CSV table of C-alpha atoms and ligand atoms in Angstrom, one decimal:
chain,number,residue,atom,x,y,z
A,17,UNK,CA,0.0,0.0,0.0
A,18,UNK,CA,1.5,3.7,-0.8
A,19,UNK,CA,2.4,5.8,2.3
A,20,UNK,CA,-0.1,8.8,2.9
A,21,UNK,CA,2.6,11.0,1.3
A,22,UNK,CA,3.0,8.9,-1.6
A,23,UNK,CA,-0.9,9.3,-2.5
A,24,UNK,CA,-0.7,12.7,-2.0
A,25,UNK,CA,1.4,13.6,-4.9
A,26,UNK,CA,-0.8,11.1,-6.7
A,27,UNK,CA,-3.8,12.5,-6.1
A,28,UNK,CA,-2.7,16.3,-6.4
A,29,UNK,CA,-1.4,18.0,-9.9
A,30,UNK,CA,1.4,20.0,-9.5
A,31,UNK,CA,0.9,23.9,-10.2
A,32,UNK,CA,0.7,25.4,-13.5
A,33,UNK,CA,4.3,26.9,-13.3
A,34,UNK,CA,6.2,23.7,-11.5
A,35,UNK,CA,8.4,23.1,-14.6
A,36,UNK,CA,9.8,26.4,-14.6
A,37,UNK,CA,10.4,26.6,-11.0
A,38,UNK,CA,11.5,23.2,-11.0
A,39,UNK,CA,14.7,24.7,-13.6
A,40,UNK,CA,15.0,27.5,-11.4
A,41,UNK,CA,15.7,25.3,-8.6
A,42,UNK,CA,18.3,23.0,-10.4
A,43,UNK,CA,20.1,25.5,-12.2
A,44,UNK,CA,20.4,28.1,-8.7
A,45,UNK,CA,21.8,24.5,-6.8
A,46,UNK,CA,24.3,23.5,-9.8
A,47,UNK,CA,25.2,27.0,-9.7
A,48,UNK,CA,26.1,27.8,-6.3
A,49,UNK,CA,27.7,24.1,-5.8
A,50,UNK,CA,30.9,24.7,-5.4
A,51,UNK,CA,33.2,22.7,-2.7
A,52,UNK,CA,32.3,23.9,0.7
A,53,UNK,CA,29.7,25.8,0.1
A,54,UNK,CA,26.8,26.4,1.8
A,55,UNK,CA,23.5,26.6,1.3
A,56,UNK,CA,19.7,26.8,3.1
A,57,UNK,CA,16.0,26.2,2.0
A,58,UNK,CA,14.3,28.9,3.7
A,59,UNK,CA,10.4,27.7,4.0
A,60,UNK,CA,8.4,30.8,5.0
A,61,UNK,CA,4.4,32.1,5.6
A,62,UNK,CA,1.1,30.1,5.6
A,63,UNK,CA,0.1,27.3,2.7
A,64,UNK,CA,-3.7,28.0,2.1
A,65,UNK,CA,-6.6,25.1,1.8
A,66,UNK,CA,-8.9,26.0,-0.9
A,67,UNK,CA,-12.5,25.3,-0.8
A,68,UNK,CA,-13.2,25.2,-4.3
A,69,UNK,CA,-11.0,24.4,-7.3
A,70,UNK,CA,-12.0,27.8,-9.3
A,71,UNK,CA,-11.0,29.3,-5.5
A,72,UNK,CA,-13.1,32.1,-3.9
A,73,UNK,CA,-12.7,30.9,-0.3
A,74,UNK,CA,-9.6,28.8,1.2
A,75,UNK,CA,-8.6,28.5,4.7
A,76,UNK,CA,-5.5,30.2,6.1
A,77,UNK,CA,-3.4,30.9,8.9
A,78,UNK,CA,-1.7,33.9,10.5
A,79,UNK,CA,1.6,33.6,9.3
A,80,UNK,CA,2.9,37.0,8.2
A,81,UNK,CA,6.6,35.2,7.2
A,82,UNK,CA,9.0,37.5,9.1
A,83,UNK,CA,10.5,34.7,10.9
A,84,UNK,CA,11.6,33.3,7.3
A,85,UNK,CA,12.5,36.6,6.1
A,86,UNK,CA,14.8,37.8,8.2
A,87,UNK,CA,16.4,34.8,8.6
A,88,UNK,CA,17.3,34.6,5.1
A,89,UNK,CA,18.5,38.3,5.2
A,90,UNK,CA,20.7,36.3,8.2
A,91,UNK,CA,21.6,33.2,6.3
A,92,UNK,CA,22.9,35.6,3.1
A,93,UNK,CA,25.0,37.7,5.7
A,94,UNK,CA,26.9,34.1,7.1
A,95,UNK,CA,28.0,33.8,3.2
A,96,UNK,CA,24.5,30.9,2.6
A,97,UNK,CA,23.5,30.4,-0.6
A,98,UNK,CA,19.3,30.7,0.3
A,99,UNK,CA,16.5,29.2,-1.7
A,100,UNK,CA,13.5,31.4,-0.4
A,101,UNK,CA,10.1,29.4,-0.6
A,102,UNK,CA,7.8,31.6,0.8
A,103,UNK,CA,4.1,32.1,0.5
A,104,UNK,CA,3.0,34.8,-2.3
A,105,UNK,CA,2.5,38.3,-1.3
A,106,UNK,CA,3.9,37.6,2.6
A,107,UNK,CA,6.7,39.0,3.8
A,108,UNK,CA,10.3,39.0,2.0
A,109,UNK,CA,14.2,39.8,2.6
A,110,UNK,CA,14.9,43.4,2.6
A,111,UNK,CA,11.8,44.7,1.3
A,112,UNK,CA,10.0,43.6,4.6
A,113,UNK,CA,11.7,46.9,6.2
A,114,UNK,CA,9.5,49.4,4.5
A,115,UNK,CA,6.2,47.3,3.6
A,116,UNK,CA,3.3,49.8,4.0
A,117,UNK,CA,3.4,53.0,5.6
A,118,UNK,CA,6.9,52.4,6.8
A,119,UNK,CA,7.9,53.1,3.4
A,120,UNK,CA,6.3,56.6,2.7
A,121,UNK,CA,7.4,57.4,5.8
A,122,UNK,CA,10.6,57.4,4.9
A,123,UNK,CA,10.2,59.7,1.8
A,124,UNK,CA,10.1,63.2,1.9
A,125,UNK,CA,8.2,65.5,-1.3
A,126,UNK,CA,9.9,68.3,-2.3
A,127,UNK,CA,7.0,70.3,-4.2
A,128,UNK,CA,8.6,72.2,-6.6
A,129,UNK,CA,6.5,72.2,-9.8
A,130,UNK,CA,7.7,71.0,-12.8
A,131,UNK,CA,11.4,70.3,-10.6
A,132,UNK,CA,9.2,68.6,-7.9
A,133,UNK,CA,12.0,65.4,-6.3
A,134,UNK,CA,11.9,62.5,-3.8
A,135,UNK,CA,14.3,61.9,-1.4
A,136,UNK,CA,14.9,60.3,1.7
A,137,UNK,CA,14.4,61.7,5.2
A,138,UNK,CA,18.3,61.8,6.4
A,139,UNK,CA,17.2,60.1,9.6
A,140,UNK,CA,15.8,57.3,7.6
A,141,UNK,CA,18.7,57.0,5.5
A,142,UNK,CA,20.6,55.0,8.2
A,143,UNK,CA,18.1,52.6,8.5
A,144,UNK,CA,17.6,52.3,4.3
A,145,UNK,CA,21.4,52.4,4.0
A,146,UNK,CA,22.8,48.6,5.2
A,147,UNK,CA,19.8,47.2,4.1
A,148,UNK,CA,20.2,48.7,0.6
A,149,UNK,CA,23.8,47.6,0.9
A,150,UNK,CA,23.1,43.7,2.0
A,151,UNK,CA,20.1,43.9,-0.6
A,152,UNK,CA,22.4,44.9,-3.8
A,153,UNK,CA,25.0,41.8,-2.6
A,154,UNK,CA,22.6,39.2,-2.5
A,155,UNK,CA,20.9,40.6,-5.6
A,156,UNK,CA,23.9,41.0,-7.7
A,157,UNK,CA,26.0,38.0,-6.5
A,158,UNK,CA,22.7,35.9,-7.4
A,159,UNK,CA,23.1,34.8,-3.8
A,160,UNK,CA,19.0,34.3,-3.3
A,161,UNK,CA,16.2,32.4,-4.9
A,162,UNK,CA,12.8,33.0,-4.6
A,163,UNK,CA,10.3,30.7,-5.3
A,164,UNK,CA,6.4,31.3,-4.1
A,165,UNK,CA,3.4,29.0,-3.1
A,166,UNK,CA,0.3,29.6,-1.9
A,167,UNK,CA,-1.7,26.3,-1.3
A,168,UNK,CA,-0.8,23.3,0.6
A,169,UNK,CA,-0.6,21.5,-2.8
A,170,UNK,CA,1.8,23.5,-4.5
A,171,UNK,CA,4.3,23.6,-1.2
A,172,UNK,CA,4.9,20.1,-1.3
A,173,UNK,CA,5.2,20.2,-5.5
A,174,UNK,CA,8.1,22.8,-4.6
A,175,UNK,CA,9.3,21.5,-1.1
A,176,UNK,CA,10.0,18.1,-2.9
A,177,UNK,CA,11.6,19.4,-5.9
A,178,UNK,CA,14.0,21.9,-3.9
A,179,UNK,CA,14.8,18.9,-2.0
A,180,UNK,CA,15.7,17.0,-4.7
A,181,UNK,CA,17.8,19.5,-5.9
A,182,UNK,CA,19.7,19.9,-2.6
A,183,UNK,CA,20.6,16.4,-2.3
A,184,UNK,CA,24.2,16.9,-4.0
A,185,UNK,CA,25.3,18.9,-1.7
A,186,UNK,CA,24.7,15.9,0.9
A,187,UNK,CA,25.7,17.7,4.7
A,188,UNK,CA,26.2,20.9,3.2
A,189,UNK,CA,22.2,21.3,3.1
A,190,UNK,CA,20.3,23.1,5.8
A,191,UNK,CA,16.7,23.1,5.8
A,192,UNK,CA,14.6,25.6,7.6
A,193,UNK,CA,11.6,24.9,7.7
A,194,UNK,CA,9.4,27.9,9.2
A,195,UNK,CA,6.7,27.9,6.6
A,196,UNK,CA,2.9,27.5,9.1
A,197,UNK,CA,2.1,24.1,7.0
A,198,UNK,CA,-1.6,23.6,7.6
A,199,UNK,CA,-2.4,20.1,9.8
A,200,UNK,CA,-5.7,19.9,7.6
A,201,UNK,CA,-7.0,19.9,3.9
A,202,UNK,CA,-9.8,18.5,1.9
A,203,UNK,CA,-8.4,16.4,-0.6
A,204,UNK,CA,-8.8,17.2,-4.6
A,205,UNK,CA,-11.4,14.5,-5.4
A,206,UNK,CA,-13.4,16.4,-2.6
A,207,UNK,CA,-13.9,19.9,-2.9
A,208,UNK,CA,-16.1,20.9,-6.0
A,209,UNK,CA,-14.7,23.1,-9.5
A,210,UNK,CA,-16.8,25.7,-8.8
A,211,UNK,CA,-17.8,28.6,-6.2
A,212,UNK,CA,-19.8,27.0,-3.4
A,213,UNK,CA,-23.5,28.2,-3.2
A,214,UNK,CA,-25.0,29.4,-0.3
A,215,UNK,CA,-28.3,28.7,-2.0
A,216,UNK,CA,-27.6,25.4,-1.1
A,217,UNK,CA,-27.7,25.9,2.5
A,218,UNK,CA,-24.5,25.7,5.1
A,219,UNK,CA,-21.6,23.5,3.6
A,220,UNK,CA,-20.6,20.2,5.2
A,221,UNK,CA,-17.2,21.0,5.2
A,222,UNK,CA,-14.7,18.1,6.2
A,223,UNK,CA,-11.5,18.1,6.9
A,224,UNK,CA,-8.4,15.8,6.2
A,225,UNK,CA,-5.5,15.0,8.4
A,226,UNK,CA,-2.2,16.1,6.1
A,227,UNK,CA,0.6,13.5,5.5
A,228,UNK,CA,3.6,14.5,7.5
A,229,UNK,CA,5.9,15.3,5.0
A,230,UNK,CA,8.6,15.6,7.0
A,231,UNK,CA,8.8,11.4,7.4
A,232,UNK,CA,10.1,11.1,3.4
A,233,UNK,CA,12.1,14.3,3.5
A,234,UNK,CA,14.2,13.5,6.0
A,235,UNK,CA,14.8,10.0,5.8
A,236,UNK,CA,14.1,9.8,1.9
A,237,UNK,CA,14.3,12.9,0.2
A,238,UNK,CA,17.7,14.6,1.7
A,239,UNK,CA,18.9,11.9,4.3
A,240,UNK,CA,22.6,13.6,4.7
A,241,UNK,CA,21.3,17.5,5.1
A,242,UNK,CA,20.7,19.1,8.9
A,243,UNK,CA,16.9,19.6,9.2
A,244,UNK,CA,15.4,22.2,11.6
A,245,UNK,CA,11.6,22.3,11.9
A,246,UNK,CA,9.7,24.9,14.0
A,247,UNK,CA,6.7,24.0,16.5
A,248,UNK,CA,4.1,26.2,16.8
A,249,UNK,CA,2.0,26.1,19.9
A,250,UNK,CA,-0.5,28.1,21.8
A,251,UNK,CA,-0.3,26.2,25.2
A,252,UNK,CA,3.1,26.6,27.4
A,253,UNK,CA,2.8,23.1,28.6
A,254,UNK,CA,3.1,21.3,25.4
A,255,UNK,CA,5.9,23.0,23.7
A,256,UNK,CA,8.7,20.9,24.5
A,257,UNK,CA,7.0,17.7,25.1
A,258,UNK,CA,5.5,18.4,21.4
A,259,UNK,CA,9.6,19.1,19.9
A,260,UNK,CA,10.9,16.5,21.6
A,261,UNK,CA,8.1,13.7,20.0
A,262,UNK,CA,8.6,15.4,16.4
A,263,UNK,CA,12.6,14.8,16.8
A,264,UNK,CA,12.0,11.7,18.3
A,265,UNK,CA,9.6,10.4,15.3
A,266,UNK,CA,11.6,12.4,12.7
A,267,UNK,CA,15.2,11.8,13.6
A,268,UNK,CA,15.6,15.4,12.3
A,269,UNK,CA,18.1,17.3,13.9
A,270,UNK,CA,16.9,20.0,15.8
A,271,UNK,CA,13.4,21.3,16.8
A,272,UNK,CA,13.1,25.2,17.6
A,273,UNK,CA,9.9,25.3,19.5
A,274,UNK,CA,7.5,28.8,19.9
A,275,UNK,CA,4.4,30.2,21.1
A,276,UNK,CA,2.1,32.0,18.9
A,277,UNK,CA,2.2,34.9,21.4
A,278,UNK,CA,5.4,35.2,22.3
A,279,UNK,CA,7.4,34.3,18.9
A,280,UNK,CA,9.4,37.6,18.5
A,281,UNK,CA,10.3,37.5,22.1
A,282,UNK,CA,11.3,33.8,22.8
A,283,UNK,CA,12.3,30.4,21.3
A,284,UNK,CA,13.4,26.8,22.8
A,285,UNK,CA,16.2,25.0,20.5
A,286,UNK,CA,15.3,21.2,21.2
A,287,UNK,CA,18.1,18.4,19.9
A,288,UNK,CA,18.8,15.1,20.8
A,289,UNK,CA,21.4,16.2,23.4
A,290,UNK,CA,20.1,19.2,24.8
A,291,UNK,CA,17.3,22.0,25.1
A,292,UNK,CA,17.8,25.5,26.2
A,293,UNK,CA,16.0,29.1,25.5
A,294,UNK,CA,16.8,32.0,23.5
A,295,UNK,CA,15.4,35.1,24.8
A,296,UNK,CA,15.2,38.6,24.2
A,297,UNK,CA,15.4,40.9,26.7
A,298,UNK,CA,13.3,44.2,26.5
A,299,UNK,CA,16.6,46.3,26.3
A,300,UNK,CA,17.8,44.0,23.3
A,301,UNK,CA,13.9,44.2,21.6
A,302,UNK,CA,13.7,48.2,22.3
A,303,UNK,CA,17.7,48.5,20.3
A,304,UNK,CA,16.3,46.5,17.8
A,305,UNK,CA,17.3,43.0,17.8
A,306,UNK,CA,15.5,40.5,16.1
A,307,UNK,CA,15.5,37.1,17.5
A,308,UNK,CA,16.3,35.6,13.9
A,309,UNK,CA,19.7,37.1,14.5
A,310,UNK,CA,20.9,34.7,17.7
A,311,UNK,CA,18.3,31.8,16.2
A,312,UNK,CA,20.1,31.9,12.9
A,313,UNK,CA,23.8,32.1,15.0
A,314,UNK,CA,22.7,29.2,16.9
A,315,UNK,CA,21.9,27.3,13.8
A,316,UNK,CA,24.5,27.7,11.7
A,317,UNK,CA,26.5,26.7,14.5
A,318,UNK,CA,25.3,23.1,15.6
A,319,UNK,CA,25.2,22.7,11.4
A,320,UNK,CA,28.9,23.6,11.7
A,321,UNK,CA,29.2,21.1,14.1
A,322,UNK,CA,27.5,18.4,11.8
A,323,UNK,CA,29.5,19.3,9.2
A,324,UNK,CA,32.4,18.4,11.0
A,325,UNK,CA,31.4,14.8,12.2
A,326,UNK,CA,30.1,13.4,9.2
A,327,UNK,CA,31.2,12.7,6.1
A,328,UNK,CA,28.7,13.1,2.7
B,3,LIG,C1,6.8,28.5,13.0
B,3,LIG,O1,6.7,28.0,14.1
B,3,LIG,C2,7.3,29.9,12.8
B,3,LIG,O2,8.2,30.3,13.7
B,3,LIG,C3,6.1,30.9,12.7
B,3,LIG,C4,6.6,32.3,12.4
B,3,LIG,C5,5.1,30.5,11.7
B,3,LIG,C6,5.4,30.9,14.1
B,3,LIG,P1,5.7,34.5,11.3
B,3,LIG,O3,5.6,33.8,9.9
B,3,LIG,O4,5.6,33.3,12.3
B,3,LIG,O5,6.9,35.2,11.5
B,3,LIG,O6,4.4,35.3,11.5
B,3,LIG,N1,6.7,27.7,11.9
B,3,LIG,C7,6.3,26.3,11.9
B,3,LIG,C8,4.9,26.1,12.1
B,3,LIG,C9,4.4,24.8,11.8
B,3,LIG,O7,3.5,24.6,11.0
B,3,LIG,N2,5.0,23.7,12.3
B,3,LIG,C10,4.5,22.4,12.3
B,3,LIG,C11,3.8,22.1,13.6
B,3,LIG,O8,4.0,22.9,14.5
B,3,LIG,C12,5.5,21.4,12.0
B,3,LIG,S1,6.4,21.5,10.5
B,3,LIG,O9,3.3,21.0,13.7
């Protein structure tokens, strides 16, 4: 009998534009392959469950994708190569500094007829400055890939394919998986081509458990990379016990566990050796930090250490 996740990419076309990200992916890995070098799958925002194939309405969660952002602005800074597969239209490297009003903000109009100019308020110009800088490298060293998703569907179409694409650089891989992966879906062969009616009184709407993809990618798909997953929770007395069962049934790596509330603020790094905390203080938060900074440090780190004591 096929595994759950084995029916799934039966069952489910991949997107329209899979081919073309599918080269993307290849030639950006071949590319950057060079002996020692590194390079991260950065998996960011929320995968949405469509109720309708022609979709109107789809579930979603409330995953804005900073924590994948920034980390890939991180990532890029420790000399990573970064494949950014991120949900469309949430939040990306560099730009995510001056998304909405931040942005005008900035700006300052010099009204001056038909000589009317732009520029930039010169106390915003220290803030646009470094991450113009960092921006341009990336940009014109072709250090950063992006590839978007939006439904559950096409995230595992482009999860599997970037995986399979990383696999020649064996220990070299990182994956980060931060991307909110919905736990539920209706499957294909059950949600109907066209906009449900509401003449046809309240939908009986069910849900599916999702295959846990993580099983084939990390003993299948990229056996010799360093996984990290992220655990969301909502209730302070499962976190942990929650990481530790998802590295115990993976055999991933590491598990950085948060709570919904308190992401910016707090983190727990859960391996097979240890757990301990990463915390902001309010003096760090207040200057500025972001906790993607010491996450990404911490990281890079044990996959140093990995990299070290094995061999592929
Ligand atoms: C996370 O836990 C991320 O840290 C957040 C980041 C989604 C909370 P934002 O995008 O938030 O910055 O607003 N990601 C993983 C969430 C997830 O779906 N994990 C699965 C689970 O908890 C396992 S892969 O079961």
């Amino acid at each position: 009998m096929a595994a759950h996740w084995e029916e799934f990419y039966a069952t489910h076309l991949p997107p329209s534009d899979f081919e073309d990200n599918r080269s993307l992916l290849k030639e950006f890995c071949d590319r950057h392959n060079e002996p020692g070098r590194r390079i991260v799958l950065v998996t960011s925002g929320g995968t949405t469950i469509p109720l309708e194939h022609n979709t109107v309405r789809f579930v979603d969660n409330f995953s804005a994708g900073n924590r994948g952002a920034a980390s890939a602005e991180y990532f890029l800074e420790h000399d990573y190569s970064v494949i950014f597969l991120y949900r469309s239209k949430s939040l990306e490297p560099f730009t995510r500094h001056f998304s909405g009003q931040k942005f005008m903000d900035m700006l300052e109009l010099h009204n001056n007829g038909p000589n009317t100019s732009i520029s930039v308020k010169p106390d915003s110009v220290d803030v646009l400055a470094p991450v113009l800088e960092n921006y341009k490298t990336a940009q014109e060293g072709g250090k950063i890939l992006y590839v978007t998703f939006t439904t559950l569907t096409d995230y595992f179409w482009l999860l599997r394919a970037a995986c399979e694409c990383l696999t020649i650089y064996g220990n070299r891989a990182l994956l980060y998986l931060a991307a909110a992966v919905s736990d539920f879906y209706i499957p294909s062969n059950e949600i109907p081509t066209h906009k449900i009616q509401s003449s046809a009184g309240v939908p009986n709407i069910q849900l599916q458990l999702v295959p846990k993809m993580l099983a084939p990618l990390v003993s299948l798909w990229v056996p010799h990379a360093f996984v990290v997953s992220f655990k969301l929770e909502t209730d302070e007395n499962i976190l942990i016990k929650k990481a530790r069962e998802a590295l115990n049934k993976y055999k991933h790596k590491l598990v950085i566990g948060n709570m919904l509330q308190t992401r910016r603020q707090r983190v727990v790094f859960v391996s097979q050796e240890n757990s301990y905390e990463l915390v902001l203080s309010r003096e760090q938060m207040l200057n500025g930090l972001e906790i993607e900074d010491p996450i990404v440090d911490n990281v890079i780190a044990s996959h140093d250490q990995f990299v070290s004591n094995t061999t592929s």
